[in-house]
Each structure stands twice: as C-alpha cells, then as structure tokens.
Coordinates of C-alpha atoms and ligand atoms in Angstrom, one line a residue:
M1 CA 25.4 -11.1 6.0
A2 CA 23.2 -11.1 9.0
S3 CA 22.1 -14.4 10.2
Q4 CA 18.7 -15.6 9.1
K5 CA 16.3 -18.1 10.4
T6 CA 15.1 -20.4 7.6
F7 CA 11.6 -21.5 8.6
S8 CA 11.1 -24.0 5.8
E9 CA 13.7 -26.6 4.9
F10 CA 12.9 -25.9 1.3
Q11 CA 14.8 -23.3 -0.6
L12 CA 12.3 -22.9 -3.4
A13 CA 8.6 -22.6 -3.3
T14 CA 8.5 -25.2 -6.2
E15 CA 10.0 -27.7 -3.8
L16 CA 7.1 -27.5 -1.3
P17 CA 5.1 -30.7 -1.3
A18 CA 1.8 -28.9 -1.9
W19 CA 3.3 -27.1 -4.9
A20 CA 3.4 -30.3 -7.0
K21 CA -0.1 -31.2 -5.8
L22 CA -1.3 -27.7 -6.9
Q23 CA 0.3 -28.2 -10.3
E24 CA -1.6 -31.4 -10.6
L25 CA -4.8 -29.8 -9.5
Y26 CA -4.3 -26.9 -11.9
E27 CA -4.0 -29.4 -14.8
S28 CA -6.9 -31.6 -13.7
Q29 CA -9.4 -29.0 -12.4
G30 CA -8.1 -25.4 -12.2
K31 CA -7.6 -24.6 -15.8
T32 CA -10.9 -26.1 -16.8
L33 CA -12.9 -24.9 -13.8
V34 CA -16.0 -23.0 -14.9
L35 CA -17.3 -20.6 -12.3
K36 CA -20.9 -20.5 -13.6
K37 CA -21.0 -24.3 -13.3
E38 CA -19.5 -24.2 -9.8
F39 CA -22.2 -21.8 -8.7
A40 CA -24.9 -23.9 -10.2
A41 CA -23.6 -27.1 -8.6
D42 CA -23.1 -25.6 -5.1
P43 CA -25.9 -23.3 -3.8
K44 CA -23.7 -22.6 -0.8
R45 CA -20.6 -21.4 -2.7
F46 CA -21.2 -17.7 -1.9
E47 CA -21.7 -18.4 1.9
K48 CA -18.7 -20.6 1.9
Y49 CA -16.2 -18.4 0.2
A50 CA -17.4 -14.9 1.2
K51 CA -15.7 -13.9 4.4
T52 CA -16.8 -11.1 6.6
F53 CA -14.2 -9.2 8.7
V54 CA -15.6 -7.4 11.8
N55 CA -13.7 -4.3 12.7
Y56 CA -13.0 -3.2 16.3
D57 CA -15.9 -0.8 16.1
G58 CA -18.3 -3.4 14.8
S59 CA -18.3 -2.2 11.2
K60 CA -17.8 -4.8 8.6
I61 CA -16.0 -5.6 5.4
M62 CA -17.0 -8.5 3.2
F63 CA -14.3 -10.2 1.1
D64 CA -16.1 -12.3 -1.5
F65 CA -13.7 -14.9 -2.8
S66 CA -16.4 -17.0 -4.4
K67 CA -15.8 -15.6 -8.0
N68 CA -12.3 -17.0 -7.9
L69 CA -11.1 -20.1 -9.9
I70 CA -11.1 -22.4 -6.8
N71 CA -13.0 -25.3 -5.3
D72 CA -12.7 -27.0 -2.0
E73 CA -9.9 -29.3 -3.0
I74 CA -7.8 -26.5 -4.5
L75 CA -8.4 -24.3 -1.5
K76 CA -7.3 -27.1 0.8
S77 CA -4.1 -27.5 -1.1
L78 CA -3.5 -23.8 -1.1
V79 CA -3.8 -23.7 2.6
Q80 CA -1.5 -26.7 2.7
L81 CA 1.0 -24.7 0.7
A82 CA 0.9 -22.0 3.4
K83 CA 1.6 -24.7 6.0
D84 CA 4.5 -26.2 4.0
A85 CA 6.0 -22.8 3.5
K86 CA 5.6 -22.2 7.3
V87 CA 3.9 -18.9 6.7
T88 CA 2.6 -18.8 10.3
E89 CA 6.1 -19.3 11.7
L90 CA 7.3 -16.3 9.7
R91 CA 4.3 -14.3 10.7
D92 CA 4.9 -15.1 14.4
A93 CA 8.5 -14.1 14.0
M94 CA 7.5 -10.8 12.5
F95 CA 5.0 -10.1 15.2
G96 CA 7.6 -11.3 17.7
G97 CA 10.0 -8.5 16.7
E98 CA 12.6 -10.9 15.2
H99 CA 15.0 -9.7 12.5
I100 CA 13.1 -11.1 9.5
N101 CA 14.4 -8.3 7.3
F102 CA 17.6 -10.3 7.4
T103 CA 19.5 -8.7 4.5
E104 CA 19.8 -5.6 6.7
D105 CA 19.4 -7.5 10.1
R106 CA 16.3 -5.6 11.1
A107 CA 13.0 -6.3 12.7
V108 CA 9.8 -5.5 10.8
Y109 CA 7.7 -4.2 13.5
H110 CA 5.4 -1.5 12.2
M111 CA 2.5 -3.5 13.8
A112 CA 3.8 -2.2 17.1
L113 CA 2.8 1.3 16.0
R114 CA -0.9 0.3 15.8
N115 CA -0.9 -2.1 18.8
R116 CA -3.0 -0.2 21.3
S117 CA -3.1 -3.0 23.8
N118 CA -0.8 -1.3 26.3
K119 CA 1.2 -4.5 26.6
A120 CA 5.0 -4.8 26.4
M121 CA 6.3 -5.1 22.8
T122 CA 9.9 -6.1 22.6
V123 CA 12.5 -5.7 19.9
D124 CA 16.1 -6.8 20.8
G125 CA 15.1 -7.0 24.5
V126 CA 13.7 -3.5 24.6
N127 CA 10.1 -2.8 25.3
V128 CA 9.2 -0.3 22.5
A129 CA 5.6 0.3 23.7
P130 CA 6.3 3.3 25.9
G131 CA 8.2 5.0 23.1
V132 CA 5.3 4.4 20.7
D133 CA 2.9 5.9 23.2
K134 CA 5.0 8.9 23.8
V135 CA 5.2 9.8 20.1
L136 CA 1.4 9.3 19.7
Q137 CA 0.8 11.4 22.8
H138 CA 3.0 14.1 21.3
M139 CA 1.1 13.9 17.9
K140 CA -2.2 14.2 19.8
E141 CA -1.2 17.3 21.7
F142 CA 0.5 18.9 18.7
S143 CA -2.4 18.2 16.3
E144 CA -5.0 19.3 18.7
Q145 CA -3.2 22.6 19.4
V146 CA -2.8 23.3 15.7
R147 CA -6.3 22.3 14.8
S148 CA -7.9 24.3 17.6
G149 CA -5.9 27.4 16.7
E150 CA -4.2 27.4 20.1
W151 CA -0.9 27.0 18.2
K152 CA 0.0 30.4 16.8
G153 CA 2.2 31.4 14.0
Y154 CA 4.9 34.1 14.6
T155 CA 2.4 36.9 14.1
G156 CA -0.2 35.4 16.4
K157 CA -2.4 33.9 13.7
A158 CA -3.7 30.4 13.7
I159 CA -2.3 27.9 11.2
T160 CA -4.4 27.4 8.0
D161 CA -2.1 25.3 5.8
V162 CA 0.2 22.4 6.4
V163 CA 3.0 21.6 3.8
N164 CA 4.4 18.1 4.1
I165 CA 7.8 17.8 2.5
G166 CA 8.9 14.1 2.0
I167 CA 9.7 11.5 -0.5
G168 CA 8.6 7.9 -1.1
G169 CA 6.8 6.4 1.8
S170 CA 6.8 9.8 3.6
D171 CA 4.6 11.0 0.8
L172 CA 2.6 8.2 -0.7
G173 CA 0.9 7.1 2.6
P174 CA -0.2 10.5 3.9
V175 CA -1.3 11.6 0.4
M176 CA -3.4 8.5 -0.1
V177 CA -4.9 8.5 3.4
T178 CA -5.8 12.2 3.5
E179 CA -7.5 11.9 0.1
A180 CA -9.4 8.8 1.2
L181 CA -10.6 10.4 4.4
K182 CA -11.2 13.9 3.1
H183 CA -14.7 13.6 4.4
Y184 CA -13.3 13.8 7.9
A185 CA -11.2 16.9 7.3
G186 CA -11.4 20.0 9.4
A187 CA -10.5 23.5 8.4
L188 CA -6.8 22.9 7.9
K189 CA -5.5 22.4 4.4
V190 CA -2.7 20.0 3.7
H191 CA -0.3 20.1 0.8
F192 CA 2.3 17.5 -0.2
V193 CA 5.6 18.2 -1.8
S194 CA 7.3 15.1 -2.9
N195 CA 10.3 17.1 -4.0
I196 CA 11.3 15.1 -7.1
D197 CA 9.8 17.8 -9.2
G198 CA 11.3 21.2 -8.6
T199 CA 8.1 23.0 -9.5
H200 CA 6.1 21.2 -6.9
L201 CA 7.3 23.3 -4.0
A202 CA 7.2 26.5 -6.0
E203 CA 3.6 26.0 -7.0
T204 CA 2.6 25.1 -3.4
L205 CA 4.3 28.2 -2.0
K206 CA 2.3 30.4 -4.3
V207 CA -0.9 29.4 -2.6
V208 CA 0.1 29.6 1.1
N209 CA 0.8 32.5 3.4
A210 CA 4.0 32.3 5.5
E211 CA 2.2 33.7 8.6
T212 CA -0.3 30.8 8.7
T213 CA 1.7 27.9 7.3
L214 CA 3.2 24.9 9.1
F215 CA 5.9 22.9 7.3
L216 CA 6.5 19.2 8.2
I217 CA 9.8 18.0 7.1
A218 CA 9.7 14.2 6.8
S219 CA 13.2 12.6 6.7
K220 CA 14.4 9.9 8.9
T221 CA 18.0 10.9 8.9
F222 CA 17.5 14.5 7.9
T223 CA 20.3 14.0 5.4
T224 CA 18.4 12.8 2.3
A225 CA 19.6 15.2 -0.3
E226 CA 16.3 15.9 -2.0
T227 CA 14.3 16.5 1.1
I228 CA 16.9 18.7 2.7
T229 CA 17.3 20.7 -0.6
N230 CA 13.6 21.4 -0.6
A231 CA 13.3 21.9 3.1
T232 CA 16.0 24.5 2.9
S233 CA 14.2 26.1 0.0
A234 CA 11.1 26.2 2.0
K235 CA 13.0 27.7 5.0
N236 CA 14.6 30.3 2.8
W237 CA 11.2 31.2 1.3
F238 CA 9.7 31.5 4.8
L239 CA 12.6 33.7 6.1
S240 CA 12.3 35.9 3.0
K241 CA 8.6 36.4 3.7
T242 CA 9.0 37.0 7.4
G243 CA 11.9 39.4 7.7
G244 CA 14.6 36.8 8.2
D245 CA 14.2 36.2 11.9
Q246 CA 15.4 32.6 12.5
S247 CA 13.5 32.5 15.8
N248 CA 10.2 32.4 13.9
I249 CA 11.1 29.0 12.5
A250 CA 10.1 27.2 15.7
K251 CA 6.5 28.2 15.2
H252 CA 6.4 27.1 11.6
F253 CA 8.5 24.0 11.1
A254 CA 8.3 20.5 12.6
A255 CA 10.4 17.5 11.8
L256 CA 9.4 13.9 11.3
S257 CA 12.8 12.5 12.0
T258 CA 15.1 10.6 14.3
N259 CA 18.2 12.9 13.9
E260 CA 18.1 15.4 16.7
T261 CA 21.5 16.9 15.8
E262 CA 20.6 17.5 12.2
V263 CA 17.1 18.8 13.1
A264 CA 18.5 21.3 15.5
K265 CA 21.2 22.3 13.0
F266 CA 18.4 23.0 10.5
G267 CA 16.9 25.4 13.0
I268 CA 13.9 23.4 14.1
D269 CA 13.1 23.3 17.8
V270 CA 13.6 19.7 18.8
K271 CA 10.5 19.9 20.9
N272 CA 8.7 19.8 17.5
M273 CA 10.4 16.7 16.4
F274 CA 8.5 13.4 16.0
G275 CA 10.6 10.3 15.9
F276 CA 10.2 6.7 14.6
E277 CA 12.4 3.7 14.8
S278 CA 14.6 1.6 12.6
W279 CA 12.1 -1.2 12.5
V280 CA 9.6 1.0 10.6
G281 CA 10.2 0.5 6.8
G282 CA 9.3 3.4 4.5
R283 CA 6.4 1.6 2.9
Y284 CA 4.9 1.0 6.4
S285 CA 5.6 4.4 7.8
V286 CA 2.0 5.8 7.4
W287 CA 1.4 4.3 10.9
S288 CA 4.3 6.2 12.4
A289 CA 5.0 9.9 13.0
I290 CA 5.0 10.2 9.2
G291 CA 1.2 10.1 9.7
L292 CA 1.3 13.5 11.5
A293 CA -0.1 15.3 8.4
I294 CA -3.1 12.8 8.6
A295 CA -3.7 13.5 12.3
L296 CA -3.6 17.3 11.6
Y297 CA -6.0 16.9 8.7
I298 CA -8.6 14.5 10.1
G299 CA -7.9 15.0 13.9
Y300 CA -6.1 12.7 16.3
D301 CA -9.1 10.6 17.3
N302 CA -9.7 9.7 13.7
F303 CA -6.0 8.9 13.3
E304 CA -6.2 6.6 16.3
A305 CA -9.3 4.9 14.7
F306 CA -7.2 4.4 11.6
L307 CA -4.6 2.6 13.7
K308 CA -7.1 0.5 15.5
G309 CA -8.7 -0.7 12.3
A310 CA -5.3 -2.0 11.2
E311 CA -4.7 -3.5 14.6
A312 CA -8.0 -5.4 14.2
V313 CA -6.7 -6.9 11.0
D314 CA -3.4 -7.8 12.7
K315 CA -5.5 -9.6 15.3
H316 CA -7.5 -11.4 12.7
F317 CA -4.3 -12.4 10.8
T318 CA -2.5 -13.7 13.8
E319 CA -5.5 -15.5 15.5
T320 CA -7.7 -16.8 12.8
P321 CA -7.3 -20.4 11.5
L322 CA -5.7 -20.5 8.1
E323 CA -8.9 -21.7 6.3
E324 CA -10.8 -18.6 7.5
N325 CA -7.9 -16.2 7.5
I326 CA -8.8 -13.4 5.1
P327 CA -5.4 -11.9 4.2
L328 CA -3.9 -15.3 4.0
L329 CA -6.6 -16.4 1.5
G330 CA -6.0 -13.2 -0.5
G331 CA -2.3 -14.0 -0.7
L332 CA -2.8 -17.6 -1.6
L333 CA -5.1 -16.6 -4.5
S334 CA -2.4 -14.3 -5.8
V335 CA 0.1 -17.2 -5.8
W336 CA -2.5 -19.5 -7.4
Y337 CA -3.0 -17.1 -10.3
N338 CA 0.6 -15.9 -10.5
N339 CA 2.3 -19.2 -10.5
F340 CA -0.2 -21.7 -11.9
F341 CA -2.3 -19.6 -14.3
D342 CA 0.8 -17.5 -15.2
A343 CA -1.1 -14.3 -14.5
Q344 CA 1.3 -11.4 -14.7
T345 CA -0.8 -8.7 -13.1
H346 CA -3.2 -7.9 -10.2
L347 CA -5.8 -5.2 -10.7
V348 CA -7.2 -3.3 -7.8
A349 CA -10.1 -1.0 -8.8
P350 CA -11.9 1.0 -6.1
F351 CA -15.4 2.0 -7.1
D352 CA -14.8 5.1 -4.9
Q353 CA -13.4 8.5 -5.9
Y354 CA -12.0 9.0 -2.4
L355 CA -9.8 5.9 -2.9
H356 CA -8.2 7.3 -6.1
R357 CA -4.6 7.1 -4.7
F358 CA -5.2 3.6 -3.2
P359 CA -3.9 1.6 -6.2
A360 CA -0.8 3.9 -6.3
Y361 CA -0.1 3.3 -2.6
L362 CA -0.6 -0.5 -3.1
Q363 CA 1.9 -0.4 -6.0
Q364 CA 4.7 0.6 -3.6
L365 CA 3.5 -1.9 -0.9
S366 CA 3.3 -4.8 -3.3
M367 CA 5.9 -4.2 -5.9
E368 CA 8.6 -2.8 -3.7
S369 CA 8.0 -5.8 -1.3
N370 CA 7.8 -8.7 -3.7
G371 CA 9.6 -7.6 -6.8
K372 CA 12.5 -9.9 -5.9
S373 CA 14.1 -12.9 -7.6
V374 CA 16.4 -14.3 -4.8
T375 CA 15.1 -16.5 -2.0
R376 CA 15.7 -16.2 1.7
G377 CA 18.1 -19.0 1.1
N378 CA 20.1 -16.7 -1.2
V379 CA 19.5 -18.6 -4.4
F380 CA 17.7 -17.4 -7.5
T381 CA 14.0 -18.4 -7.8
N382 CA 13.1 -20.4 -10.8
Y383 CA 9.5 -19.2 -10.6
S384 CA 7.6 -16.0 -11.0
T385 CA 7.2 -13.7 -7.9
G386 CA 5.5 -10.3 -7.4
S387 CA 2.8 -9.4 -9.9
I388 CA 2.4 -6.1 -11.6
L389 CA -0.2 -4.4 -9.5
F390 CA -2.2 -1.6 -11.2
G391 CA -5.5 0.1 -10.9
E392 CA -7.5 3.2 -11.1
P393 CA -10.8 4.2 -9.6
A394 CA -13.7 2.8 -11.5
T395 CA -15.9 3.8 -13.2
N396 CA -13.3 5.8 -15.1
A397 CA -11.3 2.6 -15.6
Q398 CA -14.3 1.1 -17.3
H399 CA -13.8 3.5 -20.1
S400 CA -10.1 2.9 -20.4
F401 CA -8.6 -0.5 -19.6
F402 CA -11.6 -2.6 -18.7
Q403 CA -11.9 -3.6 -22.4
L404 CA -8.7 -5.5 -22.0
V405 CA -9.8 -7.1 -18.8
H406 CA -13.0 -8.4 -20.4
Q407 CA -12.0 -9.4 -23.9
G408 CA -8.2 -9.3 -24.0
T409 CA -6.0 -12.4 -24.1
K410 CA -4.6 -12.0 -20.6
L411 CA -5.9 -13.3 -17.3
I412 CA -6.2 -10.3 -15.0
P413 CA -7.2 -11.3 -11.4
S414 CA -9.1 -8.3 -10.1
D415 CA -10.1 -6.8 -6.8
F416 CA -13.1 -4.5 -6.8
I417 CA -13.8 -2.3 -3.8
L418 CA -17.0 -0.6 -3.0
A419 CA -18.3 1.2 0.1
A420 CA -22.0 0.5 0.7
Q421 CA -22.6 3.8 2.4
S422 CA -21.6 6.9 0.5
H423 CA -20.4 10.0 2.4
N424 CA -22.2 12.0 -0.1
P425 CA -25.6 10.5 -0.7
I426 CA -26.7 13.2 -3.1
G427 CA -29.8 13.1 -5.3
D428 CA -31.6 10.4 -3.3
N429 CA -28.4 8.3 -3.4
L430 CA -28.7 8.0 -7.2
H431 CA -25.0 8.3 -7.8
Q432 CA -24.3 5.7 -5.2
K433 CA -26.7 3.3 -6.8
M434 CA -25.2 3.8 -10.2
L435 CA -21.8 3.3 -8.9
A436 CA -22.8 0.1 -7.0
S437 CA -24.6 -1.3 -10.0
N438 CA -21.4 -1.0 -11.9
F439 CA -19.5 -2.7 -9.1
F440 CA -21.8 -5.7 -9.2
A441 CA -22.2 -5.7 -12.9
Q442 CA -18.5 -5.7 -13.8
A443 CA -17.7 -8.7 -11.6
E444 CA -20.8 -10.5 -12.9
A445 CA -20.0 -9.8 -16.5
L446 CA -16.4 -10.9 -16.1
M447 CA -17.6 -14.2 -14.7
V448 CA -20.7 -15.0 -16.8
G449 CA -19.4 -13.6 -20.1
K450 CA -21.6 -13.9 -23.1
D451 CA -21.6 -16.8 -25.5
E452 CA -22.3 -17.1 -29.2
D453 CA -25.9 -18.2 -28.8
Q454 CA -26.7 -15.3 -26.6
V455 CA -25.0 -12.9 -29.0
K456 CA -27.0 -14.3 -31.9
S457 CA -30.2 -14.2 -30.0
E458 CA -29.6 -10.5 -29.6
G459 CA -29.6 -10.1 -33.3
A460 CA -25.9 -10.2 -34.2
T461 CA -25.0 -12.1 -37.4
G462 CA -22.0 -13.2 -39.4
G463 CA -18.6 -11.9 -38.7
L464 CA -19.8 -9.6 -35.9
V465 CA -20.7 -12.5 -33.7
P466 CA -17.2 -13.4 -32.3
H467 CA -16.5 -9.7 -31.6
K468 CA -19.4 -9.6 -29.3
V469 CA -18.6 -12.8 -27.4
F470 CA -17.2 -12.5 -23.9
S471 CA -15.4 -15.6 -22.8
G472 CA -16.2 -14.9 -19.1
N473 CA -14.8 -17.0 -16.3
R474 CA -12.5 -14.2 -15.3
P475 CA -11.8 -14.1 -11.6
T476 CA -12.6 -11.2 -9.2
T477 CA -12.6 -10.6 -5.5
S478 CA -15.3 -8.2 -4.5
I479 CA -14.5 -6.2 -1.3
L480 CA -17.7 -4.6 0.0
V481 CA -17.0 -2.2 2.8
Q482 CA -19.8 -0.8 4.9
K483 CA -18.3 2.7 4.8
I484 CA -14.9 4.2 4.2
T485 CA -14.2 5.3 7.7
P486 CA -10.7 5.8 9.2
A487 CA -11.1 2.4 10.9
N488 CA -12.0 0.6 7.7
L489 CA -9.3 2.3 5.6
G490 CA -6.8 1.2 8.2
A491 CA -8.2 -2.4 7.9
L492 CA -8.0 -2.3 4.1
I493 CA -4.4 -1.3 4.1
A494 CA -3.5 -3.9 6.7
Y495 CA -5.3 -6.5 4.6
Y496 CA -3.1 -5.7 1.6
E497 CA 0.0 -5.6 3.9
H498 CA -0.7 -9.2 5.0
V499 CA -1.6 -10.4 1.5
T500 CA 1.8 -9.1 0.4
F501 CA 3.4 -10.8 3.4
T502 CA 1.8 -14.1 2.6
E503 CA 2.9 -14.0 -1.0
G504 CA 6.4 -13.2 0.0
A505 CA 6.5 -15.9 2.6
I506 CA 5.4 -18.5 0.1
W507 CA 7.8 -17.3 -2.6
N508 CA 10.4 -17.4 0.2
I509 CA 11.8 -14.0 -0.6
N510 CA 12.6 -11.1 1.7
S511 CA 9.6 -8.8 1.2
F512 CA 11.2 -6.1 3.4
D513 CA 14.3 -4.8 1.7
Q514 CA 14.5 -2.8 -1.5
W515 CA 18.0 -3.1 -3.0
G516 CA 16.4 -2.7 -6.4
V517 CA 15.9 1.1 -5.9
E518 CA 19.7 1.5 -5.1
L519 CA 21.4 1.0 -8.4
G520 CA 19.5 3.8 -10.2
K521 CA 20.2 6.2 -7.3
V522 CA 24.0 5.4 -7.4
L523 CA 24.1 6.0 -11.2
A524 CA 22.1 9.2 -10.9
K525 CA 24.7 10.6 -8.6
V526 CA 27.4 9.9 -11.2
I527 CA 25.3 11.4 -14.0
G528 CA 24.3 14.4 -11.8
K529 CA 28.0 15.4 -11.7
E530 CA 28.3 15.0 -15.4
L531 CA 25.4 17.4 -15.9
E532 CA 27.3 20.1 -14.1
T533 CA 29.9 20.3 -16.9
S534 CA 29.5 21.4 -20.5
A535 CA 31.8 18.7 -21.9
D536 CA 30.4 15.8 -23.9
V537 CA 29.8 12.6 -22.0
S538 CA 31.3 9.4 -23.4
G539 CA 31.6 7.0 -20.4
H540 CA 28.2 5.2 -20.8
D541 CA 26.7 3.1 -23.5
A542 CA 25.9 4.9 -26.8
S543 CA 22.2 5.4 -25.9
T544 CA 22.8 6.9 -22.5
N545 CA 25.7 9.1 -23.8
G546 CA 23.5 10.2 -26.7
L547 CA 20.6 11.1 -24.5
I548 CA 22.7 13.0 -21.9
N549 CA 24.5 15.0 -24.6
Q550 CA 21.2 15.8 -26.4
F551 CA 19.8 16.9 -23.1
K552 CA 22.8 19.2 -22.4
E553 CA 22.4 20.7 -25.8
W554 CA 18.7 21.5 -25.3
M555 CA 18.9 22.4 -21.7
Ligands
LIG1 C1 22.4 12.2 11.9 O1 23.1 12.8 10.8 C2 24.5 12.6 10.8 C3 25.1 13.2 9.6 O2 25.0 14.6 9.7 C4 24.8 11.1 10.9 O3 26.2 11.0 11.0 C5 24.1 10.5 12.0 O4 24.3 9.1 12.0 C6 22.6 10.7 12.0 N1 22.0 10.2 13.1 C7 20.8 9.6 13.1 C8 20.3 9.1 14.4 O5 20.2 9.4 12.0
LIG2 C1 14.7 -3.5 5.7 O1 16.0 -3.0 5.7 C2 16.2 -2.1 4.7 C3 17.7 -1.7 4.7 O2 18.1 -1.2 6.0 C4 15.4 -0.8 5.0 O3 15.6 0.1 4.0 C5 14.0 -1.2 5.0 O4 13.1 -0.1 5.3 C6 13.7 -2.3 6.0 N1 12.3 -2.8 5.9 C7 11.5 -2.8 6.9 C8 10.1 -3.2 6.6 O5 11.8 -2.4 8.0
LIG3 C1 -0.1 -6.4 20.7 O1 1.0 -6.7 21.5 C2 0.8 -7.7 22.5 C3 2.1 -7.8 23.4 O2 3.2 -8.1 22.6 C4 0.4 -9.0 21.9 O3 0.2 -10.0 22.9 C5 -0.8 -8.8 21.0 O4 -1.0 -10.0 20.3 C6 -0.5 -7.7 20.0 N1 -1.7 -7.5 19.2 C7 -1.7 -7.6 17.9 C8 -3.0 -7.3 17.3 O5 -0.8 -7.9 17.3
LIG4 C1 12.9 -25.3 -9.9 O1 13.9 -25.9 -9.1 C2 13.4 -26.9 -8.3 C3 14.6 -27.4 -7.5 O2 15.6 -27.8 -8.3 C4 12.7 -28.0 -9.1 O3 12.2 -29.0 -8.2 C5 11.7 -27.4 -10.0 O4 11.2 -28.4 -10.8 C6 12.2 -26.3 -10.8 N1 11.1 -25.7 -11.5 C7 11.2 -25.2 -12.7 C8 9.9 -24.5 -13.2 O5 12.2 -25.2 -13.3
LIG5 C1 11.9 24.1 -5.2 C2 13.1 23.3 -4.9 O1 14.1 23.7 -4.3 N1 13.1 22.1 -5.4 C3 14.2 21.2 -5.3 C4 13.8 19.9 -4.5 O2 14.8 19.0 -4.6 C5 15.2 18.6 -5.8 C6 16.2 17.5 -5.7 O3 17.3 18.0 -5.0 C7 15.7 19.7 -6.7 O4 15.9 19.3 -8.0 C8 14.6 20.8 -6.7 O5 15.0 21.9 -7.4

C-alpha cells in the first residue's frame, strides 16, 4: 500500500484527548441542554453562533448554528477535538497537493480547478495551473460558439439540444447544478442520460433532432462499459438519422475524457475533447470538464462565477480561525450529534424548488466519502462514522417525513436552506413569503415544541393531550442565502465538501476512496454472464439463486 502520512498520533477518534472531555460534557450538559433556556439566558446567542459568509462578489450566506445543542464550553471542546485530530494539517496537505487519498496514492486536488488566482499549483512537482486554464479556455470557446449558434451541425443548423451521457459523478453534478441554475439558462436545452436504465437514452432520443443535437460523452477512460455502450447507441442512432456519414460525428460529439486514443477510435475529433486529471475524484468532478454541460446551459461566465464562489469558501476554510470557520463548525456539529447523541441521520431540506436535486447530490458527496469503517491507520473504528444523509425540498417534505422529525423517537439534526430573494417573485412575492414563513416556522417549532400546558390551554383534554405535545429541543442549522446565484451555489457545495472533509478528518478515515462500490460491480459482472444462458443458476446462496432463476423465467 502507498505510504501515508499520519497526522495525528492517535489511531482512533475515541483516543483523542478532547473526545473524553466531550463525552463528559455530553453527560453533564449536552444531553440536558434546553435550547429555549439557552436563548433566554443569553440574549447574544444568535449573534454569537450565526456566522455570515461573504462571497467573492459581496453576496452573503448566513449559517445560523444557534439552534444547535451547544454552549460555549461544548463548542470550545469541539474545536479542541479538531485540533487534537490535526484537521488543519490534513487540510493543508490536501490543499498542498499531497497524496492524502493514500489507499490509491493520489492527491485530492479538485480545489485547483476553482483556484482562479493564476498562481502555480503543484502536484508531484508539476504546476497544474496552466493545464487547468487551458481546459477552461477551451470550455469557454466551445460553449460560446455553441450558444451563439456559430457552431453549426452538419447541415448548417445551430445546436438546440445537448445530451450528456455519463454515470455517477459525471451525471449527478451537472444534473443538480443545471436544475439549480435554470434561471440562468439560455436557449439550449440539456438532457442527461445516466445510462443505467436502458430506456433513458431511447426516451431522450425521441425528443431531439439529430441535425441540431450535440452529444457529450463523459468518461474518464472512455472504456467504462455502460457509458460506451450508450455512447455507441447514440452514435448509431445519429448515423442512422444522418445518412451514415462518419465525418458528421465531429460536429455532434464531444468527449469529456483523458483517453485520446479511445476518443479518436470512437470517431470523435480530439479537438473536441476536454480532459481532467487523476487528482479529480468523481464526486468532485462538477468543477472539471465534466461541468461542460453546465457551461453550455448557463454560459461560461456563470460557470466561472460558480467556480469562484467555491474558491471563496476554500479561502474561508483555509484562512479562518477554527472558532469562526463555518465548514469546520458544520463538520464538528455533525460529529457531536453522530457520536455523542448517537444520531444516525442528517437531514438537508432546501426550501427551494430549484435545489430539488441538492440532497441527492450531497448523498454521494457525504455517504460515498464517509461511509467507511477503517481508519487511516488501517484499523477498524469502534465508533460510528458517516451519517445517513437524506432530504427533499420542503415544503413537500413537510407533508411527508417532517412528522417523524417533529414527533418521532429519533434525533434528526437538520439543515434548512432558503434563498431570501426569489428568482420568480410572482404575485407580489406572496409565494416567497409563504415559503419563507415555513422555513422560519419549522426550525422554530422543532426548537420550542409545545408542552402539555399549552396543549391543554388550546382546549385539548384527556388522552388527546400527549398526542399533541411536541418535545421540541430538536436541533437545526438554518442556512439563509441572499439568492441562489451561480456564485452562491458554488459556495454551498464547497461548504458541504469541507463539512464532509472535517468529519472524515476527525473520524480518521480516508474520505476519498470508495472501495465499497467495487464488490457489487464485480459480482454484477459474474451474474451478467449467467443471465446470458438459459441454464438454472446454482452457484449463489439460495435467495440469490432463486431470484435470478425467477427473473430468467419471467424475462
Ligand atoms: C485508454 O484506454 C486504453 C484501453 O483501450 C487503456 O489501455 C489506456 O490506459 C487508457 N489511457 C488513459 C489515459 O486512460
Ligand atoms: C481516490 O482514489 C480512488 C482510486 O483510484 C479514486 O477512484 C477516487 O476518485 C480518488 N478520490 C479522489 C477524491 O481523488
Ligand atoms: C490558490 O493557489 C495558490 C497557489 O498555490 C494558493 O496560494 C492559494 O491559497 C490558493 N487559493 C485557495 C483559495 O485555495
Ligand atoms: C475504542 O477503542 C479505544 C482504543 O482502544 C478506547 O480508548 C475506547 O474506549 C474504545 N471505545 C469504545 C466505544 O469501545
Ligand atoms: C439505449 C441503450 O443502449 N442503453 C444501454 C446503456 O447501457 C446499459 C448498460 O450497458 C445498457 O443496459 C443499456 O441497454
């Protein structure tokens, strides 16, 4: 295995000196802390715990941590935990291009993709900044040509539709961001085929015209079976609609890849190839050439603003003292709930329809990163790591799972996100005000609850009373964004990236590999072959055999 630098002399988070202190604080203060009382006792609590991030363009995002189950002493110990775990050392190693993805001996350097400082950024002694700029310049030229109509399809018509074919990170990021920034879209339509489902491509091809469609094939190696199968299907469809002339492909296919040989073999002009490097992990690839669909959709300048918003959070994360460091505090709160309150989940609910794919995106970011049970010291953890992140846009969620959040038996630390300014202030902003009132009210209700006396004073009697009681004291972090702009969306994503990083650093796990997705893939290959034959399968456990054989019979 590749060498690894162990930053902390402790193997396990539970051995960190501050851990024991926090355990003690949980017992003596945390588990009995009553938020209502804390607010009553400290008129400055909101000012103290609500932190405002200022983006590069001056727009602001407020992170209100004051409705969390903390006090000054707890917060101080949480910050000490970060110090004991040497979170800043690991952070600096990451930003320094060191190989912190040690199980595969790789740097984690997607921050270089959004570092617009024009300074040298070095991985393995190589300055990668010129390469990053070159790809961005190419994305700018290409997206501007396509958007302006200067780029012509093979019959001389401008492009109207972009079909992005990719899987995993090559899909989730562009889908989420184009949905979130729909307001900034021009005339181009984008479609995403994530190629797990065979009908996805077929349905997309029904609504586009070959003469005016541009396909983006997103595959790092250009050998991923699923992507190439579908890319080939798209190519065959295109050729069948356009008279079979291979030379037309150059006008209608671009590759987001690093494999020039394979791209050329596929028939794509390598001039229309956009590369990215081995230090860009799939779940961080939205900042790379994989973002081309975004640049095409919202325009390059907006894409650049998206990068700069994330860069501003990187700057905050690397330069702000720990006590004021917003993503670090977010990560520490996760650890506080996950490990001391035994919370199993983390809810992220955007009060914004544009952000409807945001929780799904964060699921990959968080759970693929921190769903681990072995430390960077190669021993099993004896404590809980990555939480189950889930979410849906409110206010729909209010009518589905919020019941459980309010009155269930589980503690569900929640982040609520609201943009103060709506892109669609229809009806005298009435909708926006309704949405906002829910955003405020939900967090308030979760905190203040409703006790028996109150329920009785509202006229409830007898057995009905306990059903109407809300225990309250349920923690939320309210994230109030001035407006969902490209810059602020970039900042929000980077915030969650560094929250995830902080959690992983404290749990002392490698947040950057994903061996857990391998086993299923390997077994799927074996089973894939078995599905080719008509013979009964008997090599698995009885359940797997039974299901496969039933499937074959019904297929
Ligand atoms: C390109 O694909 C070939 C397989 O056809 C593989 O051997 C090679 O390593 C790949 N190169 C890159 C840069 O991904
Ligand atoms: C870490 O390495 C693994 C294995 O090579 C790779 O799949 C993953 O994308 C890398 N992660 C990052 C963040 O670079
Ligand atoms: C961008 O890169 C430069 C050069 O490595 C570095 O000094 C700067 O801190 C980086 N900026 C951010 C926000 O990471
Ligand atoms: C986990 O292991 C460490 C080191 O042996 C020990 O200090 C700690 O008490 C253990 N924690 C639990 C919950 O078992
Ligand atoms: C339409 C099409 O060809 N879809 C394919 C995409 O790739 C998957 C996985 O290889 C196939 O199952 C689909 O049929």
